[in-house]
Amino acid sequence: MSDAAVQDPLLIPPAVEPPDEPLPYFHALWKLMDNPIEAWPKAVYEEPFYQRGDERQTFLYAADPAMLKDILLDKAEAFPKDWMFDRVTKPALGEGLLTAHGEHWRWQRRAAAPGFRPDNVAAMTPAMVQAAEAALARWRDKGEGARLDIATEMTGITFQVILDTMLSGGEGIDVPVAAQKITDYLETLGKITPADLLQWPTWTRVALAPRGHRAMVYLKAMVDRMVARRRAEAQRDDLVDLLMRAKDPESGRQMDDVLLRDNLLTFIGAGHETTALALTWSLYLLGLSPETAARVRAEIATVAGDDSLTHAHVERLTFTRQVVQESMRLYPSLPLMSRMCAEDTEAGGHPVKKGTFVFLPIYALHRHRRLWRDPDAFDPDRFGPEESAGRHRFAYLPFGGGQRVCIGQTFALIEAVAILATLVRGATLEPDPGHRIRPVMRVSMRPQGGMPMTLRLR
Ligand code: HEM
């Protein structure tokens, strides 16, 4: 056999096993609480769209890029964010950028956009590298063979990055306590609960989740104190200042203290867990594929030698970036988005009735049988220029798409590449063969029970 004919076996990491047929009602309801993605039948991965429901409620799962483009971009006005999303997010995030609708959303988006311009992000790269180097130093103290929960480690790093880059270091914030409160909140009030499915009054969600409520009160008070302090201080030109001074050019309105708090909590919440998960899954996949990790290290050596990474280096780490992109394809931090159809219309040539609940099953889209070759295999080369060239823009949506696309996407990609490269250079992380990896959806897609890995120092 010639060398060219020798193919490396495909690496197929753990995946959700979809049922052949839709689950019976009570089984599906239980799955909705336990791990909603496990309720999606095979058709969601195989057909351009999948529709279910009765005369009261229709559910549409859209996995056709042309349909997704209509929903998120061309006909976005007909597909606003839905009441379930509002119900789960608004108690904590109020009318901030993630949660606001219509004109109130638009002016906030304009106000925050300059903070995420590429030149601003470039200035933040050193803080990202530093946070990863500090973590490596802590790992060295723990020593060769230490067992680390990489999911927790990554959350610690990305939380520090948000504080350093957006909130001038986050003075007055007790980082371990705040991180724990965010986890408490996400595990309780941050997800869909039985009270939501049964459409009980919103106060019942809070009554059923006292730990989450206490966490929310703590976090709001923490940010309120920061806002009060910053109003009285000189300018520092970070995101807090940018939002404090932002003025809608049309109406002249500015953010009051409550809206400022909503937005700061939004950036703290949306801005670190998602990136931490992208890093967790990337490190796991590199742990499963030492050859890919070796390619990443070789690229870093070529681009930066032994120097500490700069923004210019990070921009040139194209293969490392492909590893992050491929990890977010297989394990998107947000595996499901949703919208509500507000008027009779059509999407991707298919009629959609007003009131239809529209699911954007990103996890299934990224493994769709009609869109990807070897859909369940880990292969960063598919994000190389050749294979990427013919791909529909709406076939890959880890950051969403259209007008509500993630405002932090450039920031997050630079951050993930900078941190991944710094860590991979200093350490090898081996997955724990005794730990079963089960991807579960808790709004975001996390490995159940964390991601234990063994540290090998380099
Ligand atoms: C890997 C990391 C990240 C992922 C996967 C991610 C994913 C997403 C997705 C899918 C949406 C769209 C939600 C929808 O349309 O329903 C979104 C929106 C948003 N993201 Fe991210 N995000 C990441 C990092 C960040 C960072 C670092 C920040 C800020 C520092 C951020 C702030 C936001 C905000 C404010 C929105 C709402 C934008 C709007 O509606 O105008 N995200 N993100």
Short mmCIF file of C-alpha atoms and ligand atoms in Angstrom, two decimals:
data_model
loop_
_atom_site.label_atom_id
_atom_site.label_comp_id
_atom_site.label_asym_id
_atom_site.label_seq_id
_atom_site.Cartn_x
_atom_site.Cartn_y
_atom_site.Cartn_z
CA MET A 1 0.00 0.00 0.00
CA SER A 2 1.42 3.42 -0.87
CA ASP A 3 1.82 6.04 1.86
CA ALA A 4 -0.86 8.20 0.31
CA ALA A 5 -3.37 5.40 0.74
CA VAL A 6 -2.67 5.06 4.49
CA GLN A 7 -5.40 7.02 6.21
CA ASP A 8 -5.26 7.95 9.89
CA PRO A 9 -8.31 6.47 11.58
CA LEU A 10 -10.93 9.11 12.30
CA LEU A 11 -11.14 10.34 15.87
CA ILE A 12 -14.79 10.21 16.94
CA PRO A 13 -15.16 11.83 20.37
CA PRO A 14 -18.20 11.25 22.63
CA ALA A 15 -21.45 12.49 21.11
CA VAL A 16 -25.12 12.60 21.93
CA GLU A 17 -26.91 9.48 20.65
CA PRO A 18 -30.12 10.75 19.01
CA PRO A 19 -33.24 8.58 19.25
CA ASP A 20 -34.47 7.08 15.94
CA GLU A 21 -37.98 8.40 16.53
CA PRO A 22 -39.43 11.25 18.60
CA LEU A 23 -39.60 10.25 22.28
CA PRO A 24 -42.98 9.58 23.90
CA TYR A 25 -44.42 12.64 25.70
CA PHE A 26 -43.34 11.98 29.32
CA HIS A 27 -39.94 10.68 28.30
CA ALA A 28 -39.40 13.85 26.23
CA LEU A 29 -40.52 16.02 29.18
CA TRP A 30 -38.03 14.32 31.48
CA LYS A 31 -35.27 14.76 28.86
CA LEU A 32 -36.13 18.43 28.65
CA MET A 33 -35.08 18.81 32.30
CA ASP A 34 -32.19 16.36 32.17
CA ASN A 35 -30.52 17.03 28.82
CA PRO A 36 -32.76 18.50 26.08
CA ILE A 37 -30.43 17.65 23.18
CA GLU A 38 -30.90 13.95 23.87
CA ALA A 39 -34.56 14.37 22.92
CA TRP A 40 -33.80 15.55 19.36
CA PRO A 41 -34.56 12.68 16.99
CA LYS A 42 -32.28 11.65 14.14
CA ALA A 43 -34.40 13.63 11.68
CA VAL A 44 -33.02 16.88 13.18
CA TYR A 45 -29.54 15.77 12.03
CA GLU A 46 -30.70 14.45 8.68
CA GLU A 47 -33.47 16.66 7.32
CA PRO A 48 -33.32 20.37 6.40
CA PHE A 49 -36.03 20.99 8.97
CA TYR A 50 -38.18 19.01 11.33
CA GLN A 51 -41.59 20.13 12.50
CA ARG A 52 -43.79 18.81 15.30
CA GLY A 53 -46.76 19.91 17.31
CA ASP A 54 -50.51 20.05 17.43
CA GLU A 55 -53.18 22.66 16.78
CA ARG A 56 -52.09 24.58 19.94
CA GLN A 57 -48.33 24.78 19.39
CA THR A 58 -45.98 24.03 16.50
CA PHE A 59 -42.26 23.52 16.98
CA LEU A 60 -39.89 23.96 14.07
CA TYR A 61 -36.27 22.76 14.19
CA ALA A 62 -34.40 24.61 11.45
CA ALA A 63 -31.15 23.05 10.21
CA ASP A 64 -31.15 24.32 6.63
CA PRO A 65 -28.63 27.17 6.18
CA ALA A 66 -30.98 29.05 3.81
CA MET A 67 -33.79 28.81 6.36
CA LEU A 68 -31.47 29.92 9.16
CA LYS A 69 -30.36 32.89 7.09
CA ASP A 70 -33.98 34.00 6.72
CA ILE A 71 -34.67 33.55 10.44
CA LEU A 72 -31.56 35.32 11.71
CA LEU A 73 -30.88 37.86 8.98
CA ASP A 74 -33.18 38.47 6.04
CA LYS A 75 -36.46 38.18 7.97
CA ALA A 76 -35.15 38.73 11.48
CA GLU A 77 -38.00 41.16 12.29
CA ALA A 78 -40.47 38.28 11.89
CA PHE A 79 -38.46 36.05 14.27
CA PRO A 80 -37.80 37.89 17.55
CA LYS A 81 -36.40 36.20 20.66
CA ASP A 82 -39.14 34.19 22.34
CA TRP A 83 -41.03 34.50 25.65
CA MET A 84 -39.24 31.50 27.18
CA PHE A 85 -35.87 33.18 26.59
CA ASP A 86 -37.22 36.39 28.16
CA ARG A 87 -38.62 34.50 31.11
CA VAL A 88 -35.31 32.80 31.89
CA THR A 89 -32.91 35.68 31.21
CA LYS A 90 -34.72 38.92 32.08
CA PRO A 91 -34.87 38.49 35.88
CA ALA A 92 -31.06 38.69 35.94
CA LEU A 93 -30.21 40.67 32.82
CA GLY A 94 -33.20 43.01 32.61
CA GLU A 95 -33.23 45.11 29.46
CA GLY A 96 -29.51 44.78 28.63
CA LEU A 97 -28.01 44.05 25.22
CA LEU A 98 -28.67 40.29 25.19
CA THR A 99 -32.28 40.59 26.30
CA ALA A 100 -33.65 43.88 24.93
CA HIS A 101 -35.81 43.99 21.82
CA GLY A 102 -36.34 46.41 18.93
CA GLU A 103 -35.10 49.99 19.12
CA HIS A 104 -34.03 49.64 22.77
CA TRP A 105 -31.69 46.79 21.70
CA ARG A 106 -30.44 48.65 18.61
CA TRP A 107 -29.13 51.74 20.36
CA GLN A 108 -27.39 49.66 23.04
CA ARG A 109 -25.71 47.60 20.32
CA ARG A 110 -24.45 50.81 18.68
CA ALA A 111 -23.26 52.05 22.07
CA ALA A 112 -21.27 48.92 22.96
CA ALA A 113 -19.86 48.16 19.48
CA PRO A 114 -16.73 50.38 19.73
CA GLY A 115 -15.56 48.38 22.77
CA PHE A 116 -15.29 45.29 20.54
CA ARG A 117 -13.55 46.84 17.54
CA PRO A 118 -10.53 44.77 16.40
CA ASP A 119 -8.05 47.48 17.48
CA ASN A 120 -9.54 47.49 20.98
CA VAL A 121 -9.43 43.70 21.15
CA ALA A 122 -5.78 43.74 20.02
CA ALA A 123 -4.95 45.90 23.04
CA MET A 124 -6.54 43.28 25.31
CA THR A 125 -4.52 40.28 24.07
CA PRO A 126 -1.65 40.73 26.61
CA ALA A 127 -4.16 40.41 29.48
CA MET A 128 -5.40 37.14 27.96
CA VAL A 129 -1.89 35.70 27.65
CA GLN A 130 -1.05 36.85 31.18
CA ALA A 131 -4.11 35.15 32.68
CA ALA A 132 -3.10 31.87 31.00
CA GLU A 133 0.53 32.23 32.11
CA ALA A 134 -0.63 32.82 35.70
CA ALA A 135 -2.69 29.61 35.51
CA LEU A 136 0.33 27.69 34.19
CA ALA A 137 2.39 28.99 37.11
CA ARG A 138 -0.27 27.73 39.55
CA TRP A 139 -0.26 24.37 37.78
CA ARG A 140 3.51 24.14 38.09
CA ASP A 141 3.12 24.62 41.85
CA LYS A 142 0.70 21.71 41.91
CA GLY A 143 3.29 19.59 40.17
CA GLU A 144 3.62 16.84 37.58
CA GLY A 145 0.73 14.37 37.60
CA ALA A 146 -1.72 16.75 39.34
CA ARG A 147 -5.38 16.11 38.57
CA LEU A 148 -7.15 19.25 37.42
CA ASP A 149 -10.77 19.97 36.65
CA ILE A 150 -10.13 21.77 33.40
CA ALA A 151 -13.69 23.14 33.22
CA THR A 152 -13.21 24.97 36.53
CA GLU A 153 -9.70 26.06 35.60
CA MET A 154 -10.88 27.58 32.31
CA THR A 155 -13.74 29.42 34.02
CA GLY A 156 -11.21 30.93 36.45
CA ILE A 157 -8.98 32.13 33.59
CA THR A 158 -11.74 33.63 31.41
CA PHE A 159 -13.42 35.32 34.39
CA GLN A 160 -10.11 37.01 35.20
CA VAL A 161 -9.81 38.09 31.55
CA ILE A 162 -13.24 39.75 31.58
CA LEU A 163 -12.37 41.61 34.77
CA ASP A 164 -8.98 42.71 33.45
CA THR A 165 -10.07 43.68 29.95
CA MET A 166 -13.55 45.13 30.48
CA LEU A 167 -13.79 46.16 34.12
CA SER A 168 -10.32 47.56 34.87
CA GLY A 169 -9.32 44.57 36.99
CA GLY A 170 -12.68 44.37 38.78
CA GLU A 171 -11.56 46.05 42.01
CA GLY A 172 -13.86 45.28 44.89
CA ILE A 173 -14.97 42.00 43.34
CA ASP A 174 -14.24 38.90 45.37
CA VAL A 175 -13.40 36.68 42.39
CA PRO A 176 -13.85 33.18 43.92
CA VAL A 177 -17.14 34.19 45.59
CA ALA A 178 -18.45 35.91 42.45
CA ALA A 179 -17.50 32.90 40.28
CA GLN A 180 -19.33 30.56 42.69
CA LYS A 181 -22.41 32.81 42.64
CA ILE A 182 -22.44 32.75 38.83
CA THR A 183 -22.30 28.94 38.91
CA ASP A 184 -25.09 28.85 41.54
CA TYR A 185 -27.20 31.08 39.35
CA LEU A 186 -26.57 29.19 36.09
CA GLU A 187 -27.33 25.83 37.71
CA THR A 188 -30.69 27.02 39.03
CA LEU A 189 -32.40 30.14 37.72
CA GLY A 190 -30.24 30.34 34.58
CA LYS A 191 -31.95 27.39 32.92
CA ILE A 192 -35.43 26.31 31.97
CA THR A 193 -37.21 24.89 35.02
CA PRO A 194 -40.47 22.93 35.46
CA ALA A 195 -42.14 26.25 36.40
CA ASP A 196 -41.30 27.57 32.91
CA LEU A 197 -42.59 24.53 31.06
CA LEU A 198 -45.83 24.66 33.03
CA GLN A 199 -45.97 28.44 32.55
CA TRP A 200 -46.44 29.12 36.26
CA PRO A 201 -46.11 32.77 37.36
CA THR A 202 -42.50 33.95 37.23
CA TRP A 203 -42.22 34.35 41.02
CA THR A 204 -42.53 30.56 41.34
CA ARG A 205 -39.17 30.09 39.56
CA VAL A 206 -37.54 32.16 42.27
CA ALA A 207 -39.44 30.43 45.08
CA LEU A 208 -38.25 27.06 43.78
CA ALA A 209 -34.60 28.14 43.54
CA PRO A 210 -33.53 30.04 46.68
CA ARG A 211 -29.81 29.38 46.00
CA GLY A 212 -30.11 30.94 42.55
CA HIS A 213 -32.07 33.88 43.93
CA ARG A 214 -29.46 34.58 46.60
CA ALA A 215 -26.75 34.43 43.92
CA MET A 216 -28.63 36.91 41.73
CA VAL A 217 -29.13 39.35 44.62
CA TYR A 218 -25.41 39.10 45.48
CA LEU A 219 -24.28 39.69 41.88
CA LYS A 220 -26.61 42.64 41.32
CA ALA A 221 -25.45 44.30 44.55
CA MET A 222 -21.82 43.66 43.57
CA VAL A 223 -22.26 45.42 40.23
CA ASP A 224 -24.37 48.23 41.77
CA ARG A 225 -21.48 49.02 44.11
CA MET A 226 -19.08 49.07 41.17
CA VAL A 227 -21.34 51.41 39.20
CA ALA A 228 -21.72 53.79 42.17
CA ARG A 229 -17.95 53.87 42.66
CA ARG A 230 -17.22 54.40 38.99
CA ARG A 231 -19.76 57.22 38.63
CA ALA A 232 -17.77 59.10 41.27
CA GLU A 233 -14.35 58.38 39.76
CA ALA A 234 -12.23 59.72 36.96
CA GLN A 235 -12.48 58.12 33.53
CA ARG A 236 -10.49 54.95 32.79
CA ASP A 237 -11.60 54.24 29.23
CA ASP A 238 -12.71 50.67 29.83
CA LEU A 239 -16.07 49.14 28.91
CA VAL A 240 -17.70 50.59 32.03
CA ASP A 241 -16.73 54.10 30.92
CA LEU A 242 -17.74 53.44 27.35
CA LEU A 243 -21.23 52.38 28.40
CA MET A 244 -21.53 55.10 31.03
CA ARG A 245 -20.81 57.81 28.47
CA ALA A 246 -22.63 56.26 25.50
CA LYS A 247 -25.38 58.43 24.10
CA ASP A 248 -27.96 57.43 21.52
CA PRO A 249 -27.31 59.88 18.66
CA GLU A 250 -31.01 59.87 17.71
CA SER A 251 -32.78 60.26 21.06
CA GLY A 252 -29.88 61.51 23.20
CA ARG A 253 -30.66 58.90 25.87
CA GLN A 254 -27.99 57.43 28.10
CA MET A 255 -27.83 54.39 30.37
CA ASP A 256 -29.16 54.87 33.89
CA ASP A 257 -27.66 52.85 36.77
CA VAL A 258 -30.06 49.96 36.31
CA LEU A 259 -29.41 49.58 32.58
CA LEU A 260 -25.68 49.91 33.19
CA ARG A 261 -25.89 47.10 35.75
CA ASP A 262 -27.95 44.94 33.37
CA ASN A 263 -25.29 45.34 30.72
CA LEU A 264 -22.30 44.77 32.97
CA LEU A 265 -23.91 41.59 34.28
CA THR A 266 -24.61 40.60 30.66
CA PHE A 267 -20.96 41.02 29.69
CA ILE A 268 -19.74 39.21 32.80
CA GLY A 269 -22.25 36.38 32.21
CA ALA A 270 -22.12 36.03 28.42
CA GLY A 271 -18.44 36.82 28.21
CA HIS A 272 -16.63 34.16 30.17
CA GLU A 273 -18.49 30.86 30.55
CA THR A 274 -18.92 30.41 26.82
CA THR A 275 -15.21 30.94 26.10
CA ALA A 276 -14.25 28.74 29.06
CA LEU A 277 -16.27 25.91 27.53
CA ALA A 278 -14.73 26.39 24.09
CA LEU A 279 -11.33 26.04 25.78
CA THR A 280 -12.36 23.07 27.90
CA TRP A 281 -13.54 21.11 24.86
CA SER A 282 -10.48 22.17 22.82
CA LEU A 283 -8.11 20.90 25.52
CA TYR A 284 -10.07 17.68 25.83
CA LEU A 285 -9.89 17.04 22.07
CA LEU A 286 -6.17 17.84 22.01
CA GLY A 287 -5.78 15.38 24.90
CA LEU A 288 -7.45 12.72 22.76
CA SER A 289 -5.31 13.60 19.75
CA PRO A 290 -1.61 14.01 20.70
CA GLU A 291 -0.75 14.34 16.97
CA THR A 292 -2.98 17.42 16.68
CA ALA A 293 -1.48 18.85 19.90
CA ALA A 294 1.99 18.33 18.35
CA ARG A 295 0.89 20.27 15.25
CA VAL A 296 -0.32 23.13 17.47
CA ARG A 297 3.01 23.19 19.32
CA ALA A 298 4.95 23.14 16.07
CA GLU A 299 2.92 26.09 14.79
CA ILE A 300 3.55 28.09 17.98
CA ALA A 301 7.28 27.36 17.75
CA THR A 302 7.37 28.56 14.13
CA VAL A 303 5.36 31.71 14.81
CA ALA A 304 6.72 32.80 18.19
CA GLY A 305 9.82 30.74 19.01
CA ASP A 306 10.21 30.93 22.80
CA ASP A 307 8.80 34.46 23.11
CA SER A 308 5.72 35.31 25.12
CA LEU A 309 2.75 35.50 22.73
CA THR A 310 1.73 38.88 21.33
CA HIS A 311 -1.41 39.82 19.43
CA ALA A 312 0.50 39.61 16.13
CA HIS A 313 1.56 36.04 16.98
CA VAL A 314 -1.99 35.05 17.92
CA GLU A 315 -3.31 36.32 14.59
CA ARG A 316 -0.84 34.06 12.78
CA LEU A 317 -1.76 30.89 14.72
CA THR A 318 -4.11 29.71 12.01
CA PHE A 319 -4.05 26.00 12.78
CA THR A 320 -4.60 26.64 16.52
CA ARG A 321 -7.60 28.73 15.53
CA GLN A 322 -8.88 25.84 13.39
CA VAL A 323 -8.67 23.58 16.46
CA VAL A 324 -10.86 26.04 18.40
CA GLN A 325 -13.30 26.32 15.49
CA GLU A 326 -13.56 22.54 15.15
CA SER A 327 -14.06 22.14 18.92
CA MET A 328 -16.88 24.69 18.79
CA ARG A 329 -18.39 22.79 15.87
CA LEU A 330 -18.47 19.51 17.80
CA TYR A 331 -19.35 21.07 21.16
CA PRO A 332 -20.87 24.53 20.58
CA SER A 333 -20.96 26.48 23.85
CA LEU A 334 -24.57 27.40 23.06
CA PRO A 335 -26.04 24.25 21.47
CA LEU A 336 -29.53 25.68 21.03
CA MET A 337 -30.98 29.08 20.25
CA SER A 338 -34.65 29.86 19.88
CA ARG A 339 -37.00 32.39 18.34
CA MET A 340 -40.75 32.92 18.04
CA CYS A 341 -42.42 33.47 14.68
CA ALA A 342 -44.32 36.77 15.04
CA GLU A 343 -46.20 36.78 11.69
CA ASP A 344 -47.20 34.33 8.98
CA THR A 345 -44.17 34.19 6.71
CA GLU A 346 -41.80 31.77 5.06
CA ALA A 347 -38.21 30.75 5.73
CA GLY A 348 -35.99 28.90 3.28
CA GLY A 349 -39.00 28.53 1.01
CA HIS A 350 -41.08 26.82 3.72
CA PRO A 351 -44.20 28.50 5.16
CA VAL A 352 -43.98 29.30 8.89
CA LYS A 353 -47.11 30.20 10.84
CA LYS A 354 -47.30 32.99 13.40
CA GLY A 355 -46.78 31.56 16.91
CA THR A 356 -44.45 28.75 15.79
CA PHE A 357 -41.68 28.11 18.30
CA VAL A 358 -38.50 28.06 16.22
CA PHE A 359 -35.52 26.09 17.48
CA LEU A 360 -32.06 26.62 16.03
CA PRO A 361 -30.41 23.32 17.01
CA ILE A 362 -26.79 24.43 16.59
CA TYR A 363 -25.38 21.16 17.95
CA ALA A 364 -27.26 19.17 15.27
CA LEU A 365 -26.56 21.77 12.55
CA HIS A 366 -22.83 21.36 13.21
CA ARG A 367 -23.12 17.58 12.79
CA HIS A 368 -25.73 17.62 10.05
CA ARG A 369 -25.48 14.66 7.71
CA ARG A 370 -26.12 16.76 4.61
CA LEU A 371 -23.70 19.55 5.47
CA TRP A 372 -20.52 17.97 6.81
CA ARG A 373 -18.30 15.10 5.75
CA ASP A 374 -17.52 12.71 8.65
CA PRO A 375 -19.82 14.88 10.79
CA ASP A 376 -18.87 13.37 14.17
CA ALA A 377 -15.10 13.23 13.56
CA PHE A 378 -12.60 15.69 15.04
CA ASP A 379 -10.72 17.14 12.09
CA PRO A 380 -9.47 20.74 12.35
CA ASP A 381 -8.37 20.64 8.70
CA ARG A 382 -11.98 21.09 7.62
CA PHE A 383 -11.56 24.75 8.67
CA GLY A 384 -8.56 25.18 6.38
CA PRO A 385 -9.06 27.60 3.45
CA GLU A 386 -9.83 24.88 0.90
CA GLU A 387 -12.72 23.18 2.66
CA SER A 388 -14.07 26.39 4.16
CA ALA A 389 -14.35 28.06 0.76
CA GLY A 390 -17.58 26.41 -0.38
CA ARG A 391 -19.33 26.34 2.99
CA HIS A 392 -22.60 28.20 3.52
CA ARG A 393 -22.12 30.98 6.07
CA PHE A 394 -25.14 29.75 8.03
CA ALA A 395 -23.94 26.12 8.27
CA TYR A 396 -21.64 27.01 11.16
CA LEU A 397 -23.13 29.24 13.87
CA PRO A 398 -21.27 28.96 17.19
CA PHE A 399 -21.74 32.71 17.62
CA GLY A 400 -25.22 32.91 16.12
CA GLY A 401 -25.76 35.02 13.02
CA GLY A 402 -27.49 38.05 11.54
CA GLN A 403 -28.21 41.20 13.50
CA ARG A 404 -28.06 39.52 16.94
CA VAL A 405 -24.75 37.80 16.23
CA CYS A 406 -22.44 37.65 19.26
CA ILE A 407 -20.88 41.07 19.81
CA GLY A 408 -17.91 39.37 21.52
CA GLN A 409 -17.02 36.96 18.73
CA THR A 410 -13.69 38.54 17.69
CA PHE A 411 -12.75 39.01 21.33
CA ALA A 412 -13.66 35.38 22.16
CA LEU A 413 -11.74 33.83 19.27
CA ILE A 414 -8.59 35.82 19.96
CA GLU A 415 -8.93 34.98 23.65
CA ALA A 416 -9.45 31.26 23.04
CA VAL A 417 -6.46 31.02 20.67
CA ALA A 418 -4.19 33.07 22.96
CA ILE A 419 -5.05 31.01 26.03
CA LEU A 420 -5.03 27.63 24.28
CA ALA A 421 -1.63 28.30 22.72
CA THR A 422 -0.12 29.47 26.01
CA LEU A 423 -1.40 26.45 27.91
CA VAL A 424 -0.54 23.83 25.27
CA ARG A 425 2.96 25.18 25.06
CA GLY A 426 3.55 24.71 28.80
CA ALA A 427 1.58 21.57 29.55
CA THR A 428 0.13 18.36 28.17
CA LEU A 429 -3.27 17.45 29.58
CA GLU A 430 -4.33 13.82 29.50
CA PRO A 431 -8.01 12.91 29.68
CA ASP A 432 -9.02 10.67 32.57
CA PRO A 433 -9.84 7.26 31.02
CA GLY A 434 -12.08 6.41 34.00
CA HIS A 435 -14.32 9.47 33.57
CA ARG A 436 -17.22 9.15 31.14
CA ILE A 437 -17.63 12.31 29.09
CA ARG A 438 -21.28 13.16 28.62
CA PRO A 439 -22.08 16.49 26.93
CA VAL A 440 -25.09 17.99 28.69
CA MET A 441 -26.99 21.14 27.89
CA ARG A 442 -27.43 23.56 30.80
CA VAL A 443 -28.16 26.50 28.50
CA SER A 444 -24.49 26.06 27.59
CA MET A 445 -22.95 22.72 26.64
CA ARG A 446 -20.83 21.37 29.47
CA PRO A 447 -19.19 18.06 30.26
CA GLN A 448 -21.27 16.50 33.03
CA GLY A 449 -19.26 16.24 36.24
CA GLY A 450 -16.49 18.49 34.91
CA MET A 451 -13.42 17.63 32.85
CA PRO A 452 -10.80 15.88 34.99
CA MET A 453 -7.42 15.77 33.27
CA THR A 454 -3.91 14.86 34.37
CA LEU A 455 -1.18 17.45 34.14
CA ARG A 456 2.13 16.69 32.43
CA LEU A 457 4.48 19.65 32.58
CA ARG A 458 6.63 20.57 29.58
C1 HEM B 1 -16.77 31.23 22.66
C2 HEM B 1 -17.36 32.27 23.22
C3 HEM B 1 -18.74 32.77 22.89
C4 HEM B 1 -19.78 32.12 22.28
C5 HEM B 1 -19.81 30.69 21.77
C6 HEM B 1 -20.87 33.07 22.21
C7 HEM B 1 -22.09 32.79 21.61
C8 HEM B 1 -23.10 33.73 21.43
C9 HEM B 1 -24.31 33.51 20.67
C10 HEM B 1 -24.67 32.19 19.98
C11 HEM B 1 -25.04 34.63 20.71
C12 HEM B 1 -26.38 34.88 20.00
C13 HEM B 1 -27.57 34.50 20.85
C14 HEM B 1 -28.87 34.62 20.07
O1 HEM B 1 -28.91 35.17 18.97
O2 HEM B 1 -29.88 34.12 20.58
C15 HEM B 1 -24.31 35.59 21.51
C16 HEM B 1 -24.72 36.87 21.79
C17 HEM B 1 -24.05 37.73 22.64
N1 HEM B 1 -22.80 37.54 23.17
FE1 HEM B 1 -21.60 35.94 22.90
N2 HEM B 1 -20.49 34.24 22.79
C18 HEM B 1 -19.18 34.11 23.20
C19 HEM B 1 -18.41 35.09 23.80
C20 HEM B 1 -18.85 36.33 24.17
C21 HEM B 1 -18.04 37.35 24.79
C22 HEM B 1 -16.56 37.21 25.11
C23 HEM B 1 -18.87 38.42 25.04
C24 HEM B 1 -18.56 39.74 25.69
C25 HEM B 1 -17.50 40.05 26.34
C26 HEM B 1 -20.19 38.06 24.55
C27 HEM B 1 -21.31 38.86 24.64
C28 HEM B 1 -22.49 38.62 23.96
C29 HEM B 1 -23.61 39.57 23.93
C30 HEM B 1 -23.68 40.89 24.68
C31 HEM B 1 -24.58 39.01 23.09
C32 HEM B 1 -25.91 39.63 22.69
C33 HEM B 1 -25.70 40.41 21.41
C34 HEM B 1 -26.97 41.06 20.88
O3 HEM B 1 -28.06 40.52 21.03
O4 HEM B 1 -26.82 42.13 20.27
N3 HEM B 1 -20.13 36.80 24.02
N4 HEM B 1 -23.12 35.01 21.93
#
